[in-house]
Amino acid sequence: MSPGGVPGPTGTHSAATVIRFTRVRKEFARTGLALKDVSFAVNKGEFVFLTGPSGAGKSTILKLIFAEERPTSGEVKIATLSSATMRHRDIAKLRRKLGIVFQDFRLLEDRTVEQNIAFALEVTGAPRASMGGRIGRLLTQVGLASKAQALPRELSGGEQQRVAIARALVNDPLVLLADEPTGNLDERATRGIFQLLREINATGTAVMMATHDLDLVKRSDCRTLEINHGQLVLDSAEPAPATPPVA
Amino acid sequence: MTLAWREALLAFRRSPMLSALSVTTIAFSLFAFGLFGLVALNIREALTRLEDRVEIRAFVADRTPAEAAATALGDVQAFPEVATAVLITPTQALERARRELGEFSDVFDAGILPASIDITLKPGFRDPASVRSVAARLRTYDFIEDVRYGEEWVEKLQEIRNVATLAGTGLGLTFAIVAVIIIGSTIRMAVLARAREIAIMRVVGATDGFVRAPFLIEGALKGTLGGLLALVMTWTASEMIGRYVFAAEFFDVRLAVVGIFAGTVIGLAGSAFSVGRHLKAV
């Protein structure tokens, strides 16, 4: 069991499981095998690091979660939506259950901080009248209450990532996916973003953070999934394989 | 105002140069199409004016009783193809010949020309087959000695019309396809310029319909503006031709509205195609 009480991938399906990979294999036509037989589950409220060297398959796992890619075989299940039965039009529905943060922030450069966050609410058809209060609270939570009218280029890298996190949180996601969110940040901003993600996690949102910053991983006591050459080589929530008895 | 409309209008404000380029490209594509349309329209008008002169003349034998000629005239007027049928007496025929031939007017003596029934046909019945059919029915009257309608001329006219229609359809389709391709490429540029925005929209859970809507509105608006601009350019060209070359017909209101609407539809179709392709690719 993990610190958060996570069942193993082959364990019984818990109602609190928000991500489940079952024997997932992903092959790309050009680059070949990206993931091989990957199984794990993430529960509601967990904080999970996804680590491994560049090209190991971390981003592929995240893309499979937000359905930018489909598995070649196996199943990816997010809450009740399964890759096996998901139709194209379900993808938008799935992404509204997720908050996604990227290394390069992906903010709209010609819109203010407030408009960038409102944009994520507007696409879901949320009424404009209710947006102001919600955006204000989120900006306070990420420490940018005074920057609502700033344009992204007027902010530091750390601040831009906070805006991206606020945008990811605006629809109350089940899981916050962060793909190398500190990759472009200095040490101080990295600590700030990590602290913010922990605070978000403390409110009950599961967080899955892909990173190759091993120092950050070592300093925390969070569950770690390590990927190497497309295989899950370590799940810190699982007991280490038993050593075979010496003959 | 809905978000889709707001986003579509914002696109004009955010990238005015690209928007102006799109509208101008659409306008020039439609202008080329409009100029061709103008040529086709004027050729058609000229042919119609020539066709208006298609006339059948049935010569009435001497000493035909006036009642018989009058009854026949009534019958002919009732033919579905016939627009007008007039009985021309020998005296009227002589007057007409003298009027039309001017300086040779004194070569005609009274009584030299026969009476005739002069017939004009309704539009749509001036083709060789209809003309031949009416002439054949006229010949069935005993007192009709001869029927003339410039057979060769009518057939030549029909040939010209067929060639003009065929060439017009072919060229028109080519121009329309070229316009759609150019407009599609222009809108594709606009879509690619906003690829990042589209990617972000999809990541935050926008449906394809939601992503598409502002582009479709933008495409339709650009198409309409391009159509309007093309109409103004075509009208200006038509006025210049009218002033310096020859008086040309211009589109009537219905055709002008159809032209602008074509711009809207092409803009919409170009957008739908470009965004659809982009959404499939990402």
Short mmCIF file of C-alpha atoms in Angstrom, two decimals:
data_model
loop_
_atom_site.label_atom_id
_atom_site.label_comp_id
_atom_site.label_asym_id
_atom_site.label_seq_id
_atom_site.Cartn_x
_atom_site.Cartn_y
_atom_site.Cartn_z
CA MET A 1 0.00 0.00 0.00
CA SER A 2 1.09 3.50 -0.73
CA PRO A 3 1.14 6.31 1.81
CA GLY A 4 -2.22 7.27 0.44
CA GLY A 5 -3.53 3.73 0.65
CA VAL A 6 -3.31 3.01 -3.06
CA PRO A 7 -4.21 -0.44 -4.27
CA GLY A 8 -1.83 -2.07 -6.70
CA PRO A 9 -2.72 -2.07 -10.38
CA THR A 10 -4.03 -5.55 -10.11
CA GLY A 11 -5.86 -4.86 -6.88
CA THR A 12 -9.61 -4.48 -6.58
CA HIS A 13 -11.07 -1.42 -8.26
CA SER A 14 -11.64 1.28 -5.68
CA ALA A 15 -14.38 3.86 -6.08
CA ALA A 16 -11.73 6.46 -5.25
CA THR A 17 -9.45 5.48 -8.13
CA VAL A 18 -9.14 8.40 -10.53
CA ILE A 19 -6.50 7.00 -12.92
CA ARG A 20 -6.01 3.36 -13.78
CA PHE A 21 -3.56 1.98 -16.34
CA THR A 22 -4.00 -1.71 -17.08
CA ARG A 23 -1.30 -3.41 -19.16
CA VAL A 24 -0.95 -0.35 -21.35
CA ARG A 25 1.21 -0.58 -24.45
CA LYS A 26 1.85 2.32 -26.77
CA GLU A 27 3.63 2.13 -30.08
CA PHE A 28 4.22 5.02 -32.45
CA ALA A 29 4.47 4.40 -36.17
CA ARG A 30 7.72 6.34 -36.50
CA THR A 31 9.51 5.97 -33.20
CA GLY A 32 8.34 2.51 -32.20
CA LEU A 33 7.57 1.26 -28.71
CA ALA A 34 7.00 4.03 -26.15
CA LEU A 35 5.30 2.12 -23.32
CA LYS A 36 5.27 -1.57 -22.56
CA ASP A 37 2.82 -3.29 -20.24
CA VAL A 38 2.40 -0.36 -17.85
CA SER A 39 -0.08 -0.80 -15.00
CA PHE A 40 -0.72 1.45 -12.02
CA ALA A 41 -3.56 3.23 -10.27
CA VAL A 42 -3.82 6.65 -8.70
CA ASN A 43 -6.37 7.39 -6.03
CA LYS A 44 -8.29 10.52 -5.27
CA GLY A 45 -6.18 12.94 -3.22
CA GLU A 46 -2.82 11.29 -3.98
CA PHE A 47 0.36 13.12 -4.98
CA VAL A 48 2.38 11.07 -7.45
CA PHE A 49 5.70 11.84 -9.08
CA LEU A 50 6.33 10.42 -12.50
CA THR A 51 10.06 10.25 -13.00
CA GLY A 52 12.56 8.90 -15.44
CA PRO A 53 15.10 10.09 -17.97
CA SER A 54 14.13 12.12 -21.03
CA GLY A 55 12.36 9.97 -23.59
CA ALA A 56 11.47 7.33 -20.98
CA GLY A 57 7.72 7.69 -21.62
CA LYS A 58 6.58 10.18 -18.95
CA SER A 59 4.90 12.56 -21.38
CA THR A 60 3.34 9.63 -23.23
CA ILE A 61 1.70 8.52 -19.98
CA LEU A 62 0.32 12.02 -19.43
CA LYS A 63 -0.89 12.22 -23.04
CA LEU A 64 -2.66 8.89 -22.62
CA ILE A 65 -4.35 10.25 -19.50
CA PHE A 66 -5.71 13.33 -21.25
CA ALA A 67 -6.47 11.31 -24.40
CA GLU A 68 -4.16 13.11 -26.75
CA GLU A 69 -2.96 9.59 -27.51
CA ARG A 70 -4.80 6.29 -27.35
CA PRO A 71 -3.14 3.09 -26.10
CA THR A 72 -2.16 0.52 -28.70
CA SER A 73 -3.40 -2.12 -26.28
CA GLY A 74 -4.50 -2.23 -22.67
CA GLU A 75 -6.82 0.22 -21.00
CA VAL A 76 -6.53 3.71 -19.57
CA LYS A 77 -9.40 4.61 -17.30
CA ILE A 78 -9.97 8.08 -15.90
CA ALA A 79 -12.75 8.08 -13.30
CA THR A 80 -15.51 6.31 -15.27
CA LEU A 81 -14.20 7.02 -18.78
CA SER A 82 -12.32 4.15 -20.41
CA SER A 83 -10.04 4.42 -23.43
CA ALA A 84 -11.62 1.23 -24.71
CA THR A 85 -15.05 2.77 -25.11
CA MET A 86 -14.27 6.49 -25.30
CA ARG A 87 -15.63 8.28 -28.36
CA HIS A 88 -14.05 11.37 -29.86
CA ARG A 89 -16.71 13.61 -28.37
CA ASP A 90 -16.00 12.23 -24.87
CA ILE A 91 -12.49 13.69 -24.95
CA ALA A 92 -13.67 17.22 -24.11
CA LYS A 93 -15.74 15.76 -21.26
CA LEU A 94 -12.66 13.91 -19.98
CA ARG A 95 -10.42 16.98 -20.13
CA ARG A 96 -12.88 18.97 -18.06
CA LYS A 97 -12.24 16.47 -15.25
CA LEU A 98 -8.51 17.16 -15.54
CA GLY A 99 -6.33 20.19 -15.02
CA ILE A 100 -3.22 20.19 -17.21
CA VAL A 101 -0.06 22.21 -16.70
CA PHE A 102 2.86 22.23 -19.13
CA GLN A 103 6.50 23.18 -18.89
CA ASP A 104 5.97 26.00 -21.41
CA PHE A 105 2.88 27.37 -19.55
CA ARG A 106 0.77 27.58 -22.77
CA LEU A 107 -0.88 30.88 -21.93
CA LEU A 108 -2.56 33.09 -24.50
CA GLU A 109 -0.08 35.90 -24.87
CA ASP A 110 -2.58 38.54 -25.95
CA ARG A 111 -4.91 38.06 -22.98
CA THR A 112 -4.62 39.14 -19.40
CA VAL A 113 -4.12 36.74 -16.51
CA GLU A 114 -7.82 37.00 -15.68
CA GLN A 115 -8.86 36.39 -19.29
CA ASN A 116 -6.57 33.37 -19.55
CA ILE A 117 -8.28 31.77 -16.58
CA ALA A 118 -11.77 32.83 -17.68
CA PHE A 119 -11.10 31.22 -21.05
CA ALA A 120 -10.99 27.76 -19.45
CA LEU A 121 -14.33 28.45 -17.76
CA GLU A 122 -15.92 29.87 -20.90
CA VAL A 123 -15.20 26.78 -22.99
CA THR A 124 -17.31 24.78 -20.57
CA GLY A 125 -20.21 27.19 -21.05
CA ALA A 126 -20.03 28.55 -17.49
CA PRO A 127 -22.10 31.73 -16.99
CA ARG A 128 -19.97 34.87 -17.09
CA ALA A 129 -21.63 36.31 -14.01
CA SER A 130 -20.19 33.62 -11.75
CA MET A 131 -16.65 33.81 -13.12
CA GLY A 132 -15.33 36.93 -11.40
CA GLY A 133 -15.52 35.62 -7.83
CA ARG A 134 -14.12 32.23 -8.71
CA ILE A 135 -11.18 33.67 -10.65
CA GLY A 136 -10.46 36.14 -7.84
CA ARG A 137 -10.34 33.33 -5.26
CA LEU A 138 -8.05 31.23 -7.48
CA LEU A 139 -5.68 34.14 -8.08
CA THR A 140 -5.49 34.66 -4.34
CA GLN A 141 -4.78 30.95 -3.87
CA VAL A 142 -1.87 31.04 -6.34
CA GLY A 143 -0.60 34.36 -4.95
CA LEU A 144 -1.35 36.54 -7.97
CA ALA A 145 -4.35 38.56 -6.77
CA SER A 146 -2.63 41.80 -7.75
CA LYS A 147 -1.70 40.61 -11.26
CA ALA A 148 -5.17 39.93 -12.66
CA GLN A 149 -4.84 42.56 -15.39
CA ALA A 150 -1.22 41.77 -16.33
CA LEU A 151 -0.30 40.16 -19.63
CA PRO A 152 1.75 36.93 -19.48
CA ARG A 153 4.87 38.66 -20.86
CA GLU A 154 4.79 41.03 -17.90
CA LEU A 155 5.16 38.12 -15.48
CA SER A 156 8.13 36.02 -14.40
CA GLY A 157 8.32 32.34 -15.38
CA GLY A 158 7.17 31.26 -11.93
CA GLU A 159 4.23 33.64 -12.05
CA GLN A 160 3.22 32.42 -15.51
CA GLN A 161 3.25 28.86 -14.23
CA ARG A 162 1.02 29.95 -11.33
CA VAL A 163 -1.43 31.38 -13.86
CA ALA A 164 -1.35 28.08 -15.76
CA ILE A 165 -2.04 26.24 -12.47
CA ALA A 166 -4.93 28.57 -11.66
CA ARG A 167 -6.35 27.92 -15.14
CA ALA A 168 -5.97 24.18 -14.60
CA LEU A 169 -7.85 24.40 -11.31
CA VAL A 170 -10.69 26.59 -12.46
CA ASN A 171 -12.99 23.69 -13.36
CA ASP A 172 -12.38 21.80 -10.09
CA PRO A 173 -10.48 18.89 -11.66
CA LEU A 174 -10.26 15.42 -10.18
CA VAL A 175 -6.59 15.29 -11.11
CA LEU A 176 -4.01 17.95 -11.81
CA LEU A 177 -1.48 16.73 -14.40
CA ALA A 178 1.77 18.64 -14.48
CA ASP A 179 4.27 17.88 -17.22
CA GLU A 180 7.68 19.15 -16.06
CA PRO A 181 6.05 22.24 -14.52
CA THR A 182 9.32 23.42 -13.03
CA GLY A 183 11.50 22.60 -16.04
CA ASN A 184 11.83 26.25 -17.09
CA LEU A 185 12.08 27.70 -13.58
CA ASP A 186 14.93 28.60 -11.24
CA GLU A 187 15.40 26.91 -7.88
CA ARG A 188 13.36 29.43 -5.91
CA ALA A 189 10.42 29.42 -8.36
CA THR A 190 10.58 25.61 -8.47
CA ARG A 191 10.16 25.42 -4.69
CA GLY A 192 7.26 27.87 -4.86
CA ILE A 193 5.44 25.91 -7.56
CA PHE A 194 6.01 22.60 -5.77
CA GLN A 195 4.71 24.09 -2.54
CA LEU A 196 1.63 25.37 -4.40
CA LEU A 197 1.00 21.91 -5.89
CA ARG A 198 1.22 20.37 -2.43
CA GLU A 199 -1.28 22.89 -1.10
CA ILE A 200 -3.64 22.07 -3.94
CA ASN A 201 -3.19 18.39 -3.21
CA ALA A 202 -3.98 19.03 0.45
CA THR A 203 -7.43 20.26 -0.58
CA GLY A 204 -8.18 16.83 -2.06
CA THR A 205 -7.13 17.16 -5.70
CA ALA A 206 -4.94 14.33 -6.94
CA VAL A 207 -1.72 15.58 -8.51
CA MET A 208 0.48 13.71 -10.96
CA MET A 209 3.71 15.53 -11.67
CA ALA A 210 6.17 14.41 -14.33
CA THR A 211 9.67 15.56 -13.53
CA HIS A 212 13.29 14.60 -13.92
CA ASP A 213 14.26 16.77 -10.95
CA LEU A 214 15.37 13.92 -8.69
CA ASP A 215 16.36 16.27 -5.87
CA LEU A 216 12.77 17.48 -5.67
CA VAL A 217 11.52 13.89 -5.62
CA LYS A 218 14.01 12.83 -2.94
CA ARG A 219 13.16 15.78 -0.70
CA SER A 220 9.50 14.81 -0.60
CA ASP A 221 7.82 11.68 0.72
CA CYS A 222 5.40 11.33 -2.16
CA ARG A 223 4.66 8.21 -4.15
CA THR A 224 6.96 7.85 -7.15
CA LEU A 225 6.41 6.02 -10.42
CA GLU A 226 9.66 5.60 -12.28
CA ILE A 227 9.61 4.91 -16.00
CA ASN A 228 12.57 3.72 -17.99
CA HIS A 229 12.59 2.61 -21.62
CA GLY A 230 8.80 2.62 -21.58
CA GLN A 231 8.47 0.30 -18.61
CA LEU A 232 7.38 1.00 -15.07
CA VAL A 233 10.53 0.08 -13.14
CA LEU A 234 9.48 1.40 -9.74
CA ASP A 235 6.25 2.15 -7.95
CA SER A 236 7.18 3.28 -4.46
CA ALA A 237 3.69 2.29 -3.30
CA GLU A 238 4.34 -1.34 -4.18
CA PRO A 239 6.50 -3.62 -1.99
CA ALA A 240 9.90 -4.37 -3.54
CA PRO A 241 9.97 -7.69 -5.37
CA ALA A 242 10.97 -10.47 -3.05
CA THR A 243 14.55 -11.71 -3.39
CA PRO A 244 14.57 -15.30 -4.61
CA PRO A 245 15.76 -17.70 -1.91
CA VAL A 246 19.34 -18.79 -2.23
CA ALA A 247 19.54 -22.42 -3.10
CA MET B 1 -22.97 38.33 -27.54
CA THR B 2 -21.91 34.68 -27.48
CA LEU B 3 -18.32 33.70 -26.91
CA ALA B 4 -18.01 32.39 -30.48
CA TRP B 5 -19.03 35.76 -31.96
CA ARG B 6 -16.80 37.64 -29.55
CA GLU B 7 -13.82 35.43 -30.42
CA ALA B 8 -14.51 35.80 -34.14
CA LEU B 9 -14.63 39.60 -33.91
CA LEU B 10 -11.59 39.67 -31.63
CA ALA B 11 -9.66 37.78 -34.31
CA PHE B 12 -10.12 40.77 -36.63
CA ARG B 13 -8.83 43.12 -33.95
CA ARG B 14 -5.92 40.94 -32.89
CA SER B 15 -4.54 40.37 -36.37
CA PRO B 16 -5.86 43.19 -38.56
CA MET B 17 -3.21 42.70 -41.26
CA LEU B 18 -3.92 39.00 -41.69
CA SER B 19 -7.67 39.68 -41.67
CA ALA B 20 -7.31 42.43 -44.27
CA LEU B 21 -5.15 40.12 -46.38
CA SER B 22 -7.79 37.37 -46.16
CA VAL B 23 -10.63 39.71 -47.11
CA THR B 24 -8.60 41.18 -50.00
CA THR B 25 -7.64 37.72 -51.29
CA ILE B 26 -11.24 36.58 -51.14
CA ALA B 27 -12.30 39.82 -52.84
CA PHE B 28 -9.80 39.41 -55.70
CA SER B 29 -10.75 35.75 -56.20
CA LEU B 30 -14.41 36.69 -56.34
CA PHE B 31 -13.60 39.74 -58.48
CA ALA B 32 -12.03 37.47 -61.11
CA PHE B 33 -15.11 35.27 -60.87
CA GLY B 34 -17.33 38.37 -61.01
CA LEU B 35 -15.58 39.71 -64.12
CA PHE B 36 -16.03 36.38 -65.80
CA GLY B 37 -19.68 36.42 -64.69
CA LEU B 38 -20.04 39.88 -66.19
CA VAL B 39 -18.64 38.68 -69.54
CA ALA B 40 -20.92 35.64 -69.46
CA LEU B 41 -23.90 37.81 -68.59
CA ASN B 42 -23.21 40.23 -71.44
CA ILE B 43 -22.70 37.42 -73.96
CA ARG B 44 -26.01 35.94 -72.81
CA GLU B 45 -27.74 39.30 -73.10
CA ALA B 46 -26.31 39.82 -76.59
CA LEU B 47 -27.47 36.36 -77.66
CA THR B 48 -30.91 37.01 -76.20
CA ARG B 49 -31.14 40.28 -78.14
CA LEU B 50 -30.19 38.39 -81.30
CA GLU B 51 -32.73 35.70 -80.51
CA ASP B 52 -35.39 38.37 -80.07
CA ARG B 53 -35.00 38.91 -83.81
CA VAL B 54 -35.90 35.31 -84.65
CA GLU B 55 -39.03 35.72 -86.76
CA ILE B 56 -41.09 33.39 -88.91
CA ARG B 57 -42.74 34.77 -92.00
CA ALA B 58 -45.51 32.67 -93.60
CA PHE B 59 -46.41 33.96 -97.10
CA VAL B 60 -50.11 33.87 -97.91
CA ALA B 61 -51.21 32.90 -101.47
CA ASP B 62 -52.90 35.53 -103.67
CA ARG B 63 -56.67 35.64 -103.56
CA THR B 64 -56.86 33.91 -100.19
CA PRO B 65 -60.21 34.83 -98.62
CA ALA B 66 -59.75 37.37 -95.82
CA GLU B 67 -61.84 35.20 -93.44
CA ALA B 68 -59.61 32.18 -93.99
CA ALA B 69 -56.48 34.26 -93.31
CA ALA B 70 -58.09 35.77 -90.20
CA THR B 71 -59.08 32.33 -88.85
CA ALA B 72 -55.57 31.02 -89.48
CA LEU B 73 -54.15 34.05 -87.72
CA GLY B 74 -56.31 33.29 -84.68
CA ASP B 75 -55.07 29.65 -84.69
CA VAL B 76 -51.43 30.73 -84.97
CA GLN B 77 -51.80 33.22 -82.12
CA ALA B 78 -52.98 30.32 -79.94
CA PHE B 79 -49.81 28.26 -80.59
CA PRO B 80 -48.02 27.91 -77.21
CA GLU B 81 -44.70 29.01 -78.76
CA VAL B 82 -46.05 32.15 -80.37
CA ALA B 83 -45.59 35.56 -78.77
CA THR B 84 -47.13 37.68 -81.57
CA ALA B 85 -48.67 36.91 -84.94
CA VAL B 86 -49.64 39.75 -87.27
CA LEU B 87 -51.21 39.67 -90.71
CA ILE B 88 -49.31 41.92 -93.13
CA THR B 89 -51.22 42.90 -96.23
CA PRO B 90 -49.43 43.36 -99.62
CA THR B 91 -49.70 47.16 -99.17
CA GLN B 92 -48.13 47.01 -95.69
CA ALA B 93 -45.43 44.68 -97.02
CA LEU B 94 -44.64 47.19 -99.78
CA GLU B 95 -44.45 50.09 -97.32
CA ARG B 96 -42.15 48.11 -95.09
CA ALA B 97 -39.88 47.14 -97.99
CA ARG B 98 -39.63 50.74 -99.17
CA ARG B 99 -38.90 51.89 -95.60
CA GLU B 100 -36.25 49.26 -95.01
CA LEU B 101 -34.50 49.52 -98.35
CA GLY B 102 -34.43 53.32 -98.53
CA GLU B 103 -32.72 54.38 -101.81
CA PHE B 104 -34.03 51.27 -103.65
CA SER B 105 -37.57 52.02 -102.61
CA ASP B 106 -38.61 52.96 -106.18
CA VAL B 107 -37.80 49.49 -107.60
CA PHE B 108 -40.92 48.01 -105.97
CA ASP B 109 -44.26 48.16 -107.71
CA ALA B 110 -47.55 47.81 -105.97
CA GLY B 111 -48.75 44.22 -105.82
CA ILE B 112 -45.29 42.68 -106.18
CA LEU B 113 -45.08 41.53 -102.56
CA PRO B 114 -47.44 38.88 -101.11
CA ALA B 115 -49.35 39.14 -97.85
CA SER B 116 -47.81 37.31 -94.90
CA ILE B 117 -48.34 36.28 -91.30
CA ASP B 118 -45.34 37.57 -89.33
CA ILE B 119 -44.68 35.60 -86.15
CA THR B 120 -42.39 36.21 -83.20
CA LEU B 121 -41.76 33.48 -80.64
CA LYS B 122 -41.76 33.47 -76.87
CA PRO B 123 -38.39 33.24 -75.08
CA GLY B 124 -37.41 29.61 -74.70
CA PHE B 125 -38.99 28.67 -78.06
CA ARG B 126 -36.44 30.34 -80.32
CA ASP B 127 -34.30 27.24 -80.73
CA PRO B 128 -34.12 25.51 -84.15
CA ALA B 129 -36.40 22.61 -83.10
CA SER B 130 -39.22 24.89 -81.89
CA VAL B 131 -38.89 27.18 -84.90
CA ARG B 132 -39.01 24.18 -87.27
CA SER B 133 -42.04 22.78 -85.45
CA VAL B 134 -44.00 26.05 -85.77
CA ALA B 135 -42.98 26.39 -89.43
CA ALA B 136 -44.17 22.82 -90.15
CA ARG B 137 -47.57 23.55 -88.61
CA LEU B 138 -47.87 26.71 -90.69
CA ARG B 139 -47.17 24.77 -93.87
CA THR B 140 -50.21 22.59 -93.22
CA TYR B 141 -52.48 25.51 -94.26
CA ASP B 142 -53.34 25.25 -97.97
CA PHE B 143 -53.06 28.96 -98.54
CA ILE B 144 -49.59 29.24 -97.04
CA GLU B 145 -47.23 29.19 -100.02
CA ASP B 146 -43.93 29.42 -98.25
CA VAL B 147 -42.50 29.73 -94.73
CA ARG B 148 -39.15 31.45 -94.11
CA TYR B 149 -37.27 31.91 -90.88
CA GLY B 150 -33.54 32.06 -91.71
CA GLU B 151 -32.95 28.42 -90.82
CA GLU B 152 -29.17 28.64 -91.08
CA TRP B 153 -29.04 31.75 -88.96
CA VAL B 154 -31.19 30.22 -86.21
CA GLU B 155 -29.01 27.11 -86.16
CA LYS B 156 -25.79 29.14 -86.02
CA LEU B 157 -27.22 31.15 -83.14
CA GLN B 158 -28.05 27.96 -81.29
CA GLU B 159 -24.51 26.69 -81.85
CA ILE B 160 -23.05 29.92 -80.49
CA ARG B 161 -25.33 29.67 -77.47
CA ASN B 162 -24.29 26.05 -76.83
CA VAL B 163 -20.59 26.88 -77.09
CA ALA B 164 -21.05 29.94 -74.86
CA THR B 165 -22.97 27.89 -72.27
CA LEU B 166 -20.39 25.11 -72.28
CA ALA B 167 -17.41 27.46 -72.13
CA GLY B 168 -19.19 29.55 -69.51
CA THR B 169 -19.93 26.56 -67.28
CA GLY B 170 -16.40 25.20 -67.64
CA LEU B 171 -14.67 28.51 -67.03
CA GLY B 172 -17.12 29.44 -64.28
CA LEU B 173 -16.47 26.16 -62.45
CA THR B 174 -12.71 26.61 -62.87
CA PHE B 175 -12.85 30.15 -61.50
CA ALA B 176 -15.05 28.99 -58.62
CA ILE B 177 -12.66 26.13 -57.75
CA VAL B 178 -9.66 28.46 -57.91
CA ALA B 179 -11.52 30.92 -55.66
CA VAL B 180 -12.33 28.16 -53.15
CA ILE B 181 -8.71 26.93 -53.12
CA ILE B 182 -7.29 30.44 -52.65
CA ILE B 183 -9.83 31.29 -49.97
CA GLY B 184 -9.28 27.91 -48.26
CA SER B 185 -5.51 28.55 -48.17
CA THR B 186 -6.01 32.06 -46.83
CA ILE B 187 -8.23 30.79 -44.04
CA ARG B 188 -5.78 27.97 -43.38
CA MET B 189 -3.14 30.65 -42.73
CA ALA B 190 -5.49 32.23 -40.19
CA VAL B 191 -6.07 28.84 -38.57
CA LEU B 192 -2.35 28.08 -38.41
CA ALA B 193 -1.69 31.52 -36.93
CA ARG B 194 -4.00 30.52 -34.11
CA ALA B 195 -2.86 26.90 -33.79
CA ARG B 196 -1.54 27.58 -30.29
CA GLU B 197 -4.87 28.98 -29.20
CA ILE B 198 -6.68 25.97 -30.66
CA ALA B 199 -4.34 23.61 -28.81
CA ILE B 200 -4.99 25.45 -25.54
CA MET B 201 -8.74 25.43 -26.13
CA ARG B 202 -8.69 21.67 -26.59
CA VAL B 203 -6.50 21.09 -23.54
CA VAL B 204 -8.94 22.95 -21.30
CA GLY B 205 -11.84 20.83 -22.55
CA ALA B 206 -13.35 22.73 -25.48
CA THR B 207 -15.42 20.57 -27.79
CA ASP B 208 -14.57 20.52 -31.51
CA GLY B 209 -17.79 22.43 -32.17
CA PHE B 210 -16.74 25.11 -29.71
CA VAL B 211 -13.30 25.40 -31.34
CA ARG B 212 -14.83 25.49 -34.80
CA ALA B 213 -17.58 28.04 -34.20
CA PRO B 214 -15.46 31.24 -34.04
CA PHE B 215 -13.52 30.18 -37.17
CA LEU B 216 -16.71 29.48 -39.07
CA ILE B 217 -18.12 32.87 -38.10
CA GLU B 218 -14.80 34.51 -38.98
CA GLY B 219 -14.72 32.73 -42.35
CA ALA B 220 -18.32 33.69 -43.11
CA LEU B 221 -17.65 37.32 -42.16
CA LYS B 222 -14.48 37.46 -44.25
CA GLY B 223 -16.30 35.83 -47.15
CA THR B 224 -19.16 38.32 -46.92
CA LEU B 225 -16.81 41.29 -46.72
CA GLY B 226 -14.77 39.86 -49.60
CA GLY B 227 -17.98 39.38 -51.58
CA LEU B 228 -19.04 42.98 -50.96
CA LEU B 229 -15.61 44.30 -51.91
CA ALA B 230 -15.60 42.12 -55.05
CA LEU B 231 -19.03 43.50 -55.98
CA VAL B 232 -17.77 47.08 -55.63
CA MET B 233 -14.68 46.23 -57.73
CA THR B 234 -16.76 44.50 -60.41
CA TRP B 235 -19.20 47.42 -60.51
CA THR B 236 -16.30 49.86 -60.88
CA ALA B 237 -14.83 47.74 -63.69
CA SER B 238 -18.22 47.58 -65.38
CA GLU B 239 -18.60 51.37 -65.13
CA MET B 240 -15.11 51.91 -66.63
CA ILE B 241 -15.88 49.53 -69.50
CA GLY B 242 -19.22 51.31 -69.96
CA ARG B 243 -17.50 54.68 -70.10
CA TYR B 244 -14.51 53.86 -72.32
CA VAL B 245 -15.34 50.70 -74.28
CA PHE B 246 -19.01 49.80 -74.66
CA ALA B 247 -22.13 49.88 -72.54
CA ALA B 248 -22.18 46.67 -70.52
CA GLU B 249 -24.96 45.13 -68.50
CA PHE B 250 -24.37 44.80 -64.72
CA PHE B 251 -25.80 42.17 -62.38
CA ASP B 252 -29.31 42.83 -61.14
CA VAL B 253 -29.96 43.00 -57.38
CA ARG B 254 -30.78 39.31 -57.17
CA LEU B 255 -27.49 38.28 -58.81
CA ALA B 256 -25.54 40.79 -56.70
CA VAL B 257 -27.02 39.28 -53.51
CA VAL B 258 -26.25 35.78 -54.82
CA GLY B 259 -22.63 36.92 -55.42
CA ILE B 260 -22.22 38.21 -51.87
CA PHE B 261 -23.89 35.11 -50.50
CA ALA B 262 -21.45 33.01 -52.56
CA GLY B 263 -18.65 34.84 -50.74
CA THR B 264 -20.24 33.94 -47.40
CA VAL B 265 -20.65 30.30 -48.36
CA ILE B 266 -17.11 30.03 -49.77
CA GLY B 267 -15.71 31.67 -46.62
CA LEU B 268 -17.71 29.29 -44.46
CA ALA B 269 -16.75 26.23 -46.52
CA GLY B 270 -13.06 27.25 -46.60
CA SER B 271 -13.08 27.69 -42.82
CA ALA B 272 -14.92 24.44 -42.17
CA PHE B 273 -12.44 22.57 -44.37
CA SER B 274 -9.33 24.22 -42.90
CA VAL B 275 -10.39 23.93 -39.26
CA GLY B 276 -11.66 20.40 -39.78
CA ARG B 277 -8.33 19.38 -41.29
CA HIS B 278 -6.44 21.09 -38.49
CA LEU B 279 -8.54 19.49 -35.75
CA LYS B 280 -7.97 16.08 -37.30
CA ALA B 281 -4.24 16.65 -37.49
CA VAL B 282 -3.72 17.79 -33.87
#
